[in-house]
């Protein structure tokens, strides 16, 4: 379908034409914005009048005289020192929404003007370690950004940079080599929980032996050298840990209702073959220099907490490679092999200094330039109700799987309380409990600006009131209930009808969906989409209170038009929530 012109764009075009007619030499920019005094307000006349040395109110009056009122603009008036207050016609609102309604797949959202290729690095768990609450934000924020970018036409390459390499594997590999049946499944499938239990048991046993037996410790350290050298048997044992961990990873991501594909998992080990060349290129170009045996990049303007310059150590004095070498090699791969225009890293804000140095090093080396950018989508910390980092009562980090299970349990209780009234089966109660619980966790994260910390409060998250995903899901389900009760009446737009104030407010907000999605995609800010959806659900509640949909007192065309409004609202809620990775059950 052809793109749907938003009401703001239509008004912008009308005003630009009127400004040009009134002041031909001016560069027409009405500076249009939403307003609580009218549907829109234009503030650009003041700047134009100042430049033309004209009286702003007189110029505004001239512009108004040139505006073609009718199909789009119902009323326009001069306010204050030269503002323009614009009211849209009811017909324009309904016709605009009808065009969006007809576009069932995209609801009138155009594709981005200049799509490219974005590589996004998110959801980065560690092999042989349990995922905890700290892994939640990277996964949830990254998945939402992926959905939004793909919807706007961007070519997205997902990368999950798992921690699958390092000295810690020497101990594990040596132990498994000496106890070869510890990870044998005997052809039976294991659950993610069982896989993590196997890894945890093996890790504790290996650690106990490592701490108690000096000879085992020596053998384990030798195994690290074998791993880094690519010795086949050592790599084969290492792969068992990776495979067992993936069973667990996939189970957690499935519980989070996220798609994580095996080919997209390229961990630290995936760049091993590039590390030496990365160091050589940096040293030969002079970007990195040797300092006390280590290969370092120095920055005059990057200092640590003590105020002293902080170098980026690419290669240690003993010849080992650090995270910087891996991250720089990953940039080379993403730029030259994956042809990325943009590289996004959804990583904890505490890593900001590291990534600032890595990006600057890549720029100096010429791997990042005007055509390729890298950006960290930094996120804050998950806090408990007490405002401190979220911990268990024993002071341990909260396990992600336990947290998700508790969210689903709480949500299922909420769903069950209303199940009899709605007529839900036990299967529907359990399914909706999952959708509501996981949706609650995701929405609480996504409705907060990523850079801010947020409090993890399950009681609030599964509340039917306030800014929660449950409130939005119930709004959607309520609309579906109305549509089921409509009988033979069907949604249909009637542009000839006069709209009530609540209908106008709902319609004008529905028109903003496209611009909101594009704005969110360009700035990588899912919280703005969450805010839009919450306001949509709030306006829907006001509409319910003031405008009965299926009333026998309504004329048939009024019923049809209101069904059309609520159906488009439901479609917008459904699409917007899907872009955030949240399900909208048909019945709740």
XYZ file of C-alpha atoms in Angstrom, residues 9-588:
580
model
C 2.559 16.135 7.777
C -0.637 17.245 6.033
C -0.908 20.314 8.284
C 2.811 20.996 7.834
C 2.357 21.058 4.051
C -0.638 23.412 4.260
C 1.192 25.832 6.551
C 4.403 25.735 4.514
C 2.439 26.724 1.403
C 0.696 29.531 3.301
C 3.997 30.871 4.715
C 5.579 30.874 1.266
C 2.588 32.770 -0.113
C 2.738 35.367 2.671
C 6.530 35.663 2.756
C 8.020 34.315 -0.521
C 11.634 34.864 0.507
C 11.263 32.871 3.729
C 12.417 29.321 4.318
C 9.104 27.834 5.409
C 9.291 25.911 8.685
C 6.108 26.185 10.769
C 7.732 24.417 13.766
C 4.613 22.373 14.263
C 4.013 20.556 17.562
C 1.204 18.880 19.471
C -0.588 21.176 21.873
C -3.077 21.051 24.718
C -4.609 24.328 23.450
C -5.553 22.893 20.052
C -4.780 19.835 17.946
C -1.512 21.449 16.810
C 0.391 24.660 17.442
C 2.835 26.320 15.026
C 5.554 28.466 16.630
C 7.701 29.168 13.578
C 6.136 32.539 12.754
C 8.030 34.280 15.557
C 11.440 33.318 14.158
C 10.375 34.227 10.600
C 9.051 37.621 11.739
C 12.288 38.384 13.583
C 14.337 37.549 10.510
C 12.057 39.624 8.235
C 11.853 42.438 10.823
C 8.066 42.155 10.747
C 5.397 42.227 13.439
C 4.827 38.542 14.380
C 1.072 38.848 14.982
C 0.594 40.707 11.698
C 2.664 38.098 9.852
C 0.708 35.313 11.549
C -2.542 36.949 10.428
C -1.236 37.110 6.851
C -0.316 33.422 6.976
C -3.760 32.502 8.296
C -5.370 34.358 5.390
C -3.406 32.160 2.980
C -4.330 28.838 4.624
C -6.732 26.707 2.627
C -9.207 25.458 5.208
C -11.557 22.574 4.519
C -10.739 18.887 4.237
C -7.807 18.906 6.678
C -7.788 22.137 8.697
C -11.133 23.025 10.256
C -9.992 26.100 12.139
C -6.842 28.161 12.576
C -6.363 31.191 14.793
C -3.601 33.506 15.926
C -2.735 33.252 19.617
C -0.394 35.209 21.887
C 2.542 36.976 20.214
C 2.103 35.053 16.946
C 1.436 31.386 17.594
C -0.993 29.538 15.349
C -3.515 27.173 16.943
C -4.819 24.597 14.451
C -7.855 22.337 14.750
C -8.206 19.338 12.416
C -11.525 18.473 10.807
C -13.334 15.372 12.012
C -13.491 14.134 8.436
C -9.689 14.326 8.067
C -9.188 12.358 11.281
C -11.538 9.559 10.253
C -10.215 9.349 6.686
C -6.641 9.213 7.945
C -7.495 6.399 10.360
C -9.412 4.544 7.640
C -6.252 4.540 5.491
C -4.267 3.138 8.418
C -6.974 0.562 9.112
C -6.830 -0.657 5.504
C -3.077 -1.233 5.852
C -3.518 -4.343 7.984
C 0.170 -5.285 8.129
C 1.794 -1.925 8.873
C -1.050 0.362 10.036
C 0.335 3.122 7.851
C 3.863 3.005 9.271
C 6.282 3.771 6.417
C 9.682 2.188 6.062
C 12.684 4.263 7.102
C 13.968 6.545 4.355
C 17.544 5.234 4.357
C 17.656 1.667 5.714
C 21.002 -0.019 6.080
C 22.554 -2.948 7.905
C 22.724 -2.931 11.686
C 24.616 -5.516 13.711
C 23.274 -5.613 17.249
C 25.168 -7.319 20.056
C 22.867 -8.298 22.940
C 21.929 -11.155 25.284
C 25.462 -12.205 26.248
C 25.379 -15.027 28.857
C 28.480 -16.938 29.950
C 29.172 -20.606 29.251
C 28.914 -22.883 32.296
C 27.385 -20.102 34.385
C 23.797 -19.452 35.391
C 22.074 -16.418 33.941
C 21.110 -13.869 36.592
C 18.999 -10.727 36.774
C 21.899 -8.733 35.325
C 21.414 -10.521 31.993
C 17.764 -9.496 31.772
C 18.088 -5.961 30.462
C 20.522 -6.738 27.644
C 18.219 -9.475 26.362
C 14.928 -7.577 26.678
C 16.152 -4.213 25.362
C 18.127 -5.825 22.540
C 15.214 -7.968 21.394
C 12.855 -4.960 21.310
C 15.333 -2.881 19.291
C 15.721 -5.774 16.832
C 11.938 -6.044 16.336
C 11.520 -2.294 15.872
C 14.445 -1.911 13.451
C 13.332 -4.845 11.318
C 9.791 -3.460 11.172
C 11.116 -0.159 9.793
C 13.018 -1.946 7.027
C 16.514 -2.144 8.501
C 18.547 -5.259 7.705
C 19.449 -6.566 11.167
C 22.185 -9.055 12.017
C 21.882 -10.427 15.559
C 24.970 -11.314 17.520
C 25.105 -12.955 20.945
C 28.672 -12.503 22.165
C 28.651 -15.245 24.799
C 31.530 -15.677 27.238
C 32.895 -18.996 25.985
C 36.673 -18.527 26.295
C 39.309 -17.847 28.890
C 41.502 -19.319 31.601
C 38.542 -20.555 33.679
C 37.936 -23.339 31.160
C 41.269 -25.055 31.910
C 39.967 -26.295 35.233
C 36.642 -27.477 33.772
C 38.177 -29.194 30.751
C 40.754 -31.048 32.815
C 38.127 -32.231 35.297
C 35.805 -33.493 32.553
C 38.737 -35.221 30.840
C 39.404 -37.101 34.068
C 35.664 -37.746 34.693
C 34.469 -38.263 31.097
C 30.888 -39.333 31.870
C 29.841 -36.286 33.908
C 27.998 -34.721 30.966
C 26.778 -37.924 29.318
C 23.030 -37.863 28.671
C 22.801 -41.454 27.471
C 20.765 -40.345 24.429
C 18.090 -38.798 26.673
C 17.043 -35.200 26.254
C 17.694 -32.921 29.189
C 15.855 -29.782 30.174
C 17.545 -26.439 30.532
C 17.259 -26.735 34.293
C 18.919 -30.162 34.232
C 21.695 -28.880 31.958
C 22.437 -26.015 34.341
C 22.368 -28.414 37.285
C 24.914 -30.631 35.503
C 27.202 -27.678 34.833
C 26.875 -26.328 38.352
C 27.655 -29.717 39.889
C 30.683 -30.173 37.641
C 31.960 -26.649 38.319
C 31.796 -27.103 42.100
C 33.575 -30.452 41.918
C 36.294 -29.038 39.640
C 36.776 -25.988 41.859
C 37.087 -28.152 44.978
C 39.744 -30.314 43.326
C 41.549 -27.275 41.883
C 41.823 -25.676 45.335
C 42.906 -28.885 47.078
C 45.228 -30.629 44.604
C 48.332 -28.803 43.344
C 49.019 -31.438 40.676
C 45.468 -31.048 39.290
C 45.957 -27.286 39.337
C 49.128 -27.656 37.260
C 47.361 -29.937 34.769
C 44.434 -27.487 34.545
C 46.718 -24.550 33.771
C 48.479 -26.595 31.102
C 45.036 -27.241 29.606
C 44.530 -23.493 29.130
C 47.612 -23.439 26.897
C 46.227 -26.410 24.936
C 42.875 -24.658 24.516
C 44.450 -21.470 23.213
C 46.639 -23.531 20.865
C 43.564 -25.289 19.448
C 44.540 -28.813 20.548
C 41.754 -31.045 19.093
C 40.878 -33.143 22.171
C 40.854 -30.066 24.395
C 38.573 -28.240 21.944
C 36.250 -31.254 21.804
C 35.842 -31.253 25.597
C 35.393 -27.470 25.603
C 32.620 -27.855 23.012
C 30.712 -30.103 25.420
C 30.500 -27.235 27.888
C 29.314 -24.887 25.160
C 26.651 -27.348 23.970
C 25.411 -28.068 27.490
C 25.227 -24.344 28.207
C 23.239 -23.709 25.037
C 20.578 -26.166 26.189
C 20.204 -23.993 29.265
C 20.441 -20.666 27.377
C 17.755 -21.650 24.899
C 15.412 -22.719 27.692
C 15.741 -19.327 29.400
C 15.288 -17.387 26.171
C 12.267 -19.505 25.309
C 10.795 -18.647 28.719
C 11.478 -14.986 27.911
C 9.534 -15.526 24.670
C 12.575 -14.507 22.632
C 13.947 -16.033 19.462
C 17.664 -16.751 19.753
C 19.080 -18.681 16.810
C 22.179 -20.834 17.040
C 23.964 -19.235 14.024
C 23.639 -15.846 15.742
C 25.648 -17.047 18.756
C 29.218 -16.007 18.016
C 31.090 -15.870 21.279
C 34.565 -14.737 22.216
C 36.006 -17.896 20.640
C 34.619 -16.874 17.241
C 37.302 -14.217 16.860
C 40.365 -16.189 18.034
C 41.834 -16.480 14.560
C 41.690 -12.696 14.117
C 43.409 -11.617 17.343
C 47.039 -11.735 16.180
C 46.217 -9.888 12.953
C 44.225 -7.248 14.838
C 47.237 -6.578 17.061
C 49.599 -6.509 14.076
C 47.418 -4.007 12.194
C 47.165 -1.729 15.227
C 50.911 -1.833 15.918
C 51.986 -1.362 12.301
C 49.663 1.639 11.908
C 50.978 3.213 15.081
C 47.545 3.214 16.710
C 48.903 0.895 19.419
C 52.386 0.910 20.939
C 54.368 -1.365 23.235
C 54.570 -0.258 26.841
C 56.291 -2.449 29.405
C 55.823 -5.371 27.060
C 52.073 -4.871 26.586
C 50.427 -3.543 23.430
C 48.487 -0.439 24.445
C 46.463 2.398 22.978
C 46.735 5.688 24.851
C 44.197 8.528 25.044
C 44.858 12.043 26.290
C 41.190 12.761 26.955
C 40.189 9.462 28.576
C 41.034 9.244 32.238
C 40.135 6.858 35.012
C 38.517 7.701 38.363
C 41.901 8.849 39.669
C 42.200 11.407 36.853
C 45.133 9.654 35.176
C 45.105 8.570 31.512
C 43.804 5.023 31.089
C 45.332 2.903 28.313
C 43.437 0.234 26.437
C 45.490 -2.962 26.762
C 45.065 -4.959 23.561
C 47.708 -7.603 24.296
C 49.168 -8.364 27.718
C 52.886 -8.446 28.419
C 52.752 -12.270 28.619
C 51.320 -12.452 25.097
C 47.738 -13.138 26.184
C 44.804 -11.283 24.670
C 42.234 -9.316 26.651
C 38.653 -8.308 25.962
C 39.825 -5.343 23.883
C 41.498 -7.549 21.268
C 38.325 -9.637 20.970
C 36.036 -6.604 20.744
C 38.233 -4.914 18.138
C 38.351 -8.120 16.092
C 34.566 -8.323 16.317
C 34.322 -4.781 14.925
C 36.546 -5.745 11.995
C 34.358 -8.778 11.305
C 31.144 -6.786 11.534
C 32.406 -3.994 9.291
C 34.265 -5.925 6.609
C 32.435 -9.285 6.556
C 28.916 -8.418 7.676
C 29.000 -5.007 5.910
C 27.491 -3.177 8.857
C 26.589 0.494 8.656
C 25.768 0.591 12.357
C 26.995 -1.585 15.229
C 25.004 -1.516 18.455
C 26.130 -2.934 21.786
C 23.426 -3.448 24.422
C 25.778 -3.557 27.375
C 25.768 -2.478 31.032
C 26.534 1.229 31.530
C 29.481 0.259 33.737
C 31.301 -0.835 30.568
C 31.048 2.660 29.050
C 34.731 3.543 29.441
C 35.853 0.265 27.852
C 33.639 0.748 24.807
C 34.573 4.406 24.479
C 38.213 3.368 24.176
C 37.439 0.450 21.832
C 35.403 2.675 19.490
C 38.051 5.398 19.455
C 40.740 2.803 18.688
C 38.662 1.422 15.821
C 38.169 4.957 14.473
C 41.919 5.648 14.583
C 42.516 2.391 12.745
C 40.013 3.414 10.051
C 37.583 0.564 10.741
C 34.923 2.996 11.916
C 34.396 6.091 9.754
C 31.666 8.370 8.435
C 30.005 5.388 6.775
C 30.144 3.061 9.779
C 29.242 3.962 13.349
C 29.363 2.053 16.621
C 27.248 2.893 19.650
C 26.775 1.444 23.092
C 23.137 1.226 24.198
C 24.054 1.446 27.851
C 21.572 0.339 30.475
C 21.280 0.871 34.205
C 20.966 -1.558 37.098
C 17.968 -3.600 38.222
C 17.208 -2.592 41.803
C 15.145 -4.196 44.543
C 12.251 -2.470 46.308
C 14.788 -0.975 48.724
C 16.529 0.859 45.899
C 19.675 -1.257 46.197
C 21.022 -3.727 43.572
C 18.576 -6.629 43.375
C 19.799 -9.503 45.565
C 18.341 -12.512 47.340
C 17.828 -12.390 51.117
C 21.145 -14.217 51.425
C 22.828 -11.443 49.446
C 23.313 -13.534 46.303
C 22.544 -12.414 42.766
C 18.989 -13.325 41.765
C 18.823 -16.177 39.235
C 16.990 -15.112 36.096
C 15.064 -18.378 35.762
C 13.776 -18.125 39.354
C 12.705 -14.541 38.787
C 10.789 -15.422 35.600
C 9.102 -18.394 37.263
C 7.928 -16.197 40.126
C 6.599 -13.583 37.690
C 4.591 -16.237 35.840
C 3.249 -17.643 39.122
C 2.126 -14.199 40.305
C 0.548 -13.391 36.947
C -1.248 -16.736 36.778
C -2.841 -15.964 40.142
C -4.084 -12.616 38.785
C -5.445 -14.259 35.626
C -7.124 -17.030 37.605
C -9.012 -14.505 39.743
C -10.875 -13.294 36.657
C -10.932 -16.595 34.762
C -14.425 -17.724 35.807
C -16.015 -14.446 34.722
C -14.348 -14.662 31.309
C -14.765 -18.418 30.987
C -11.109 -19.366 30.560
C -10.049 -23.012 30.499
C -7.171 -24.223 32.661
C -4.974 -24.332 29.573
C -5.839 -20.714 28.755
C -5.180 -19.667 32.359
C -1.694 -21.173 32.256
C -0.924 -19.788 28.793
C -2.160 -16.309 29.651
C -0.293 -16.476 32.964
C 2.934 -16.923 30.973
C 2.101 -14.085 28.584
C 1.115 -11.727 31.394
C 4.037 -12.650 33.670
C 6.754 -12.403 31.038
C 5.090 -9.332 29.546
C 5.099 -7.693 32.979
C 8.850 -8.250 33.387
C 9.639 -6.991 29.893
C 7.390 -3.947 30.079
C 8.748 -2.840 33.459
C 12.193 -2.833 31.875
C 11.204 -1.283 28.547
C 8.956 1.427 29.982
C 11.981 2.890 31.758
C 14.662 4.756 29.823
C 17.452 2.211 29.368
C 20.120 4.394 30.948
C 18.161 4.652 34.203
C 18.109 2.125 37.034
C 14.679 0.709 37.832
C 13.082 -1.077 40.757
C 11.966 -4.660 40.259
C 8.599 -4.863 42.017
C 6.521 -7.865 40.918
C 3.466 -6.712 42.883
C 3.370 -3.510 40.837
C 4.318 -5.228 37.576
C 1.289 -7.533 37.562
C -1.115 -4.848 38.760
C -4.189 -4.158 36.637
C -3.801 -0.444 37.371
C -1.117 2.014 36.396
C 1.595 1.887 33.767
C 1.926 -1.895 33.429
C 1.757 -4.342 30.557
C -1.217 -6.025 32.239
C -3.188 -2.787 31.916
C -2.411 -2.710 28.189
C -3.159 -6.412 27.720
C -6.526 -6.026 29.433
C -7.311 -3.026 27.225
C -6.672 -5.178 24.163
C -8.700 -8.101 25.521
C -11.571 -5.776 26.411
C -11.764 -4.582 22.813
C -11.823 -8.173 21.572
C -14.741 -8.831 23.933
C -16.653 -5.864 22.473
C -15.986 -7.043 18.915
C -17.271 -10.530 19.808
C -20.442 -9.017 21.287
C -21.071 -6.786 18.277
C -23.186 -9.409 16.521
C -23.867 -8.416 12.927
C -22.445 -4.915 13.386
C -19.044 -4.543 11.763
C -16.308 -1.911 12.078
C -16.639 0.713 9.352
C -15.353 4.273 9.006
C -17.915 7.043 8.510
C -16.060 10.300 7.704
C -19.318 12.246 7.587
C -19.896 11.793 11.325
C -19.068 14.430 13.909
C -16.678 13.048 16.519
C -17.060 13.366 20.258
C -14.074 14.877 22.147
C -12.953 11.425 23.400
C -13.169 10.036 19.863
C -11.083 12.922 18.521
C -8.441 12.476 21.222
C -8.202 8.742 20.542
C -8.056 9.295 16.774
C -5.356 11.953 16.947
C -3.236 9.694 19.133
C -3.685 6.734 16.765
C -2.344 8.983 13.989
C 0.896 9.376 15.988
C 1.754 5.667 15.926
C 3.798 5.841 12.725
C 5.886 8.849 13.760
C 6.440 7.296 17.190
C 7.739 4.025 15.749
C 10.133 5.830 13.381
C 11.357 8.092 16.182
C 11.931 5.102 18.473
C 13.811 3.263 15.718
C 16.098 6.196 14.938
C 17.012 6.847 18.571
C 16.884 3.217 19.857
C 14.499 4.217 22.660
C 11.837 1.532 23.227
C 10.588 3.339 26.350
C 8.999 5.974 24.111
C 6.935 3.303 22.367
C 5.868 1.946 25.770
C 4.832 5.468 26.798
C 2.835 5.884 23.583
C 0.982 2.595 24.167
C 0.194 3.436 27.781
C -1.270 6.774 26.725
C -3.267 4.993 24.015
C -4.760 2.619 26.579
C -5.514 5.571 28.881
C -7.320 7.435 26.096
C -9.228 4.244 25.349
C -10.408 4.107 28.967
C -11.682 7.701 28.689
C -13.396 6.805 25.416
C -15.179 3.859 27.105
C -16.412 6.133 29.879
C -17.749 8.811 27.527
C -18.756 6.964 24.357
C -20.752 3.748 24.544
C -19.969 1.528 21.586
C -22.813 -0.982 21.414
C -25.602 1.150 22.860
C -29.067 0.594 21.355
C -29.488 4.382 21.420
C -26.721 4.797 18.828
C -27.453 4.995 15.133
C -25.977 2.035 13.181
C -23.308 4.213 11.568
C -22.220 5.493 14.997
C -21.875 1.908 16.243
C -19.867 0.968 13.145
C -17.600 4.006 13.453
C -16.902 3.354 17.126
C -16.221 -0.320 16.422
C -13.797 0.878 13.753
C -12.053 3.154 16.288
C -11.672 0.472 18.934
C -10.613 -2.166 16.401
C -7.848 0.114 15.075
C -6.857 0.786 18.684
C -6.633 -2.965 19.305
C -4.531 -3.500 16.180
C -2.214 -0.674 17.240
C -1.867 -2.083 20.760
C -1.194 -5.540 19.321
C 1.434 -4.305 16.865
C 3.111 -1.985 19.364
C 3.278 -4.633 22.073
C 4.650 -7.170 19.558
C 7.436 -4.724 18.698
C 8.303 -4.734 22.409
C 8.247 -8.550 22.432
C 5.017 -8.785 24.470
C 1.976 -10.943 23.685
C -1.617 -9.700 23.757
C -4.059 -12.511 24.684
C -7.489 -12.399 23.058
C -9.264 -13.101 26.343
C -8.244 -12.137 29.860
